[in-house]
PDB file of C-alpha atoms in Angstrom:
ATOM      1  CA  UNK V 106      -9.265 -17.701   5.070  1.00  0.00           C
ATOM      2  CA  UNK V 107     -11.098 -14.591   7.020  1.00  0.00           C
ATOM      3  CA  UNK V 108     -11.980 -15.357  10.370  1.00  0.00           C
ATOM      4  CA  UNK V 109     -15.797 -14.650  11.258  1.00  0.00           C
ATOM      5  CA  UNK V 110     -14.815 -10.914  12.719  1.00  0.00           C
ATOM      6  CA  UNK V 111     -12.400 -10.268   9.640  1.00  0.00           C
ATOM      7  CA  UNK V 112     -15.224 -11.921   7.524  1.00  0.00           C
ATOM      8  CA  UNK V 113     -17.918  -9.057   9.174  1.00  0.00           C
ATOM      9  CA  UNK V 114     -15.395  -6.565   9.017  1.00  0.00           C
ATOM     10  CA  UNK V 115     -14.961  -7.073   5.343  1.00  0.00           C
ATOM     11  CA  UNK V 116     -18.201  -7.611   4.610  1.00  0.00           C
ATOM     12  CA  UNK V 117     -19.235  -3.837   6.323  1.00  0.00           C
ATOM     13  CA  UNK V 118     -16.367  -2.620   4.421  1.00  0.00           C
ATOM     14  CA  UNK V 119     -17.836  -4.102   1.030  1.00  0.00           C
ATOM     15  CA  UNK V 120     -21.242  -2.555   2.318  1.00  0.00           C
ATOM     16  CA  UNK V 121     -20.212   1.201   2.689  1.00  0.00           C
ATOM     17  CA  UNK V 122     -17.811   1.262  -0.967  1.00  0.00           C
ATOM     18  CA  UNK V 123     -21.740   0.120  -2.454  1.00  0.00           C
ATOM     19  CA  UNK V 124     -23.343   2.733  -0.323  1.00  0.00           C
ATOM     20  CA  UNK V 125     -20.491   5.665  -0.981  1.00  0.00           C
ATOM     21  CA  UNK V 126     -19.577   4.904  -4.365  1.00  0.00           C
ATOM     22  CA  UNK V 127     -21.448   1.643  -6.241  1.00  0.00           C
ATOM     23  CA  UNK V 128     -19.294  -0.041  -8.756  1.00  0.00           C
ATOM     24  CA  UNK V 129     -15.872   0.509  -9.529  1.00  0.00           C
ATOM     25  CA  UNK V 130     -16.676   2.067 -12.905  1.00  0.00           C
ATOM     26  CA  UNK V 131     -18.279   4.626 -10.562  1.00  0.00           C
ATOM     27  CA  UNK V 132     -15.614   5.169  -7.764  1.00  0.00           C
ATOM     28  CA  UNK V 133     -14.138   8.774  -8.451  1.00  0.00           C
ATOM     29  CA  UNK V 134     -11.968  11.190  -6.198  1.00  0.00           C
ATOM     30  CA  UNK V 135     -15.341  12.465  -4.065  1.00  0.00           C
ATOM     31  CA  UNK V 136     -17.038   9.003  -3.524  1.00  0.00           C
ATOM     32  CA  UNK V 137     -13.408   7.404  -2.415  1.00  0.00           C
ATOM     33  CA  UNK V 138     -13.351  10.188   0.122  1.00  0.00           C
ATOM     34  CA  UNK V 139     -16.699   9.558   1.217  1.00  0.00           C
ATOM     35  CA  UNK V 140     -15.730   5.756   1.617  1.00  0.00           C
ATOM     36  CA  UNK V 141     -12.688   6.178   3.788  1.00  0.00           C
ATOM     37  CA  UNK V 142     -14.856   8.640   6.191  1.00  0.00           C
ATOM     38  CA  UNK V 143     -17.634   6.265   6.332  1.00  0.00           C
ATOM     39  CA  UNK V 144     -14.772   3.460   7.212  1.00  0.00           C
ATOM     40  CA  UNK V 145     -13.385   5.453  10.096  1.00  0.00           C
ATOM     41  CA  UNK V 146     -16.874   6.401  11.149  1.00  0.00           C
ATOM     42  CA  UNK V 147     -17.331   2.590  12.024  1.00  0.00           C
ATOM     43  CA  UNK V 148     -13.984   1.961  13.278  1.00  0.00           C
ATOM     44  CA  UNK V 149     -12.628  -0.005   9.907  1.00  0.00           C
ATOM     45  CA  UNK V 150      -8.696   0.943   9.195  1.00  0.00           C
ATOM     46  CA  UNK V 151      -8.991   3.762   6.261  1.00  0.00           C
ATOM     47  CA  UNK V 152      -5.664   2.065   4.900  1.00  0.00           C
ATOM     48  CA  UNK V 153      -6.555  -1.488   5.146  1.00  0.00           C
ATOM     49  CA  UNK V 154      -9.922   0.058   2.787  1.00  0.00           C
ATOM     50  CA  UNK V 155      -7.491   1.415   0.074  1.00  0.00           C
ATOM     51  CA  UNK V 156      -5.481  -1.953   0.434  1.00  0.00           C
ATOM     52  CA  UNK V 157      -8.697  -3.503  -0.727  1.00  0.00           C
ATOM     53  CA  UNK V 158      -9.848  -0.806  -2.969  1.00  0.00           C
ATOM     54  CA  UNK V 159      -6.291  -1.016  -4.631  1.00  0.00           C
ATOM     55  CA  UNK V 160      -6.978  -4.609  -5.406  1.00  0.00           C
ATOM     56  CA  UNK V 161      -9.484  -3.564  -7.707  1.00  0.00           C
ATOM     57  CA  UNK V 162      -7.379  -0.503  -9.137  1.00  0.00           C
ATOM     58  CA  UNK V 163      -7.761  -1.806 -13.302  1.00  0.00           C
ATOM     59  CA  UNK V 164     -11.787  -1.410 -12.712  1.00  0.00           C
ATOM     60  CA  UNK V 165     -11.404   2.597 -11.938  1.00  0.00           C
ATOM     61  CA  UNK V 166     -11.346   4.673 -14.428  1.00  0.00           C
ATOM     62  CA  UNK V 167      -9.227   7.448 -13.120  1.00  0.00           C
ATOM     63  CA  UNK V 168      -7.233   5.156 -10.603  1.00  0.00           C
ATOM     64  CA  UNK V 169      -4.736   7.810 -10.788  1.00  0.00           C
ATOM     65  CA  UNK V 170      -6.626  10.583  -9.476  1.00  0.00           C
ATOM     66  CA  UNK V 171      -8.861   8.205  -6.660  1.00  0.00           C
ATOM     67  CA  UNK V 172      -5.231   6.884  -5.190  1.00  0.00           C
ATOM     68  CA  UNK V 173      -3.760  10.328  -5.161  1.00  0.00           C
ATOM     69  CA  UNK V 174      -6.625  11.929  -3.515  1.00  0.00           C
ATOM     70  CA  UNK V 175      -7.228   8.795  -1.128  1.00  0.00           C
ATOM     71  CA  UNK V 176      -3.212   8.978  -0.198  1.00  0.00           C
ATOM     72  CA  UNK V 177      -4.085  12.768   0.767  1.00  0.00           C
ATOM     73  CA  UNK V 178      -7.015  11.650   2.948  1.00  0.00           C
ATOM     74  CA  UNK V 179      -5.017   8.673   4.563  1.00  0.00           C
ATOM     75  CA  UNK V 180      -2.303  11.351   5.665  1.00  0.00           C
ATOM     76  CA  UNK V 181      -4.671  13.751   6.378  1.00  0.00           C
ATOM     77  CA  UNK V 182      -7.050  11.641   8.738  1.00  0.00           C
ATOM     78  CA  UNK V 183      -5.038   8.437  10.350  1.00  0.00           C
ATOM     79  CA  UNK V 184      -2.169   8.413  12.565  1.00  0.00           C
ATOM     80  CA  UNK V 185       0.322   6.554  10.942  1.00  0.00           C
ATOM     81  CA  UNK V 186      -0.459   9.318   8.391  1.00  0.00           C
ATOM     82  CA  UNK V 187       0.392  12.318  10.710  1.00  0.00           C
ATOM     83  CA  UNK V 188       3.492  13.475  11.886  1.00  0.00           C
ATOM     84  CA  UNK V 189       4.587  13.248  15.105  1.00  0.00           C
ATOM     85  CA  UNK V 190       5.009  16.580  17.045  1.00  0.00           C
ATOM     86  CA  UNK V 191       6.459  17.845  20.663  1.00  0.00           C
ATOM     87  CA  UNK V 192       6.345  20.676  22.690  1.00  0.00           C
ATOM     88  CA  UNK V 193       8.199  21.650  25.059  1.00  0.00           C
TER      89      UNK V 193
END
């Protein structure tokens, strides 16, 4: 059971994949990208998004495409997706 901050969390989460993309039937390789930057606009983990997103993989179309260009994104934009550098 969500607590009432992972309930609101979840619940703005739900919110932006309506504004960004709509339905599932309608979530392609630009709205998913717009979802993950509205996500990390309002401080919501990008990856715990595609964990939930995933969930619902069998009602997109082209899940293919959408995870592929979501796991660029993730790498592209998060930490745990960037490699670590030094200098010297």
């Amino acid at each position: 059971m969500l607590n009432d901050k992972e309930n609101s969390i979840h619940t703005e989460m739900e919110n932006l994949f309506k504004s960004s993309c709509g339905t599932w039937e309608n979530c392609t390789e630009s709205s998913i990208q717009t979802f993950l930057t509205q996500c990390q606009d309002k401080n919501i983990d990008p990856q715990y998004c595609m964990s939930w997103v995933e969930q619902h993989k069998s009602q997109i179309p082209d899940w293919q495409a959408v995870s592929k260009v979501s796991l660029v994104w993730v790498n592209q934009h998060t930490s745990t997706g960037s490699p670590i550098s030094f200098t010297d």
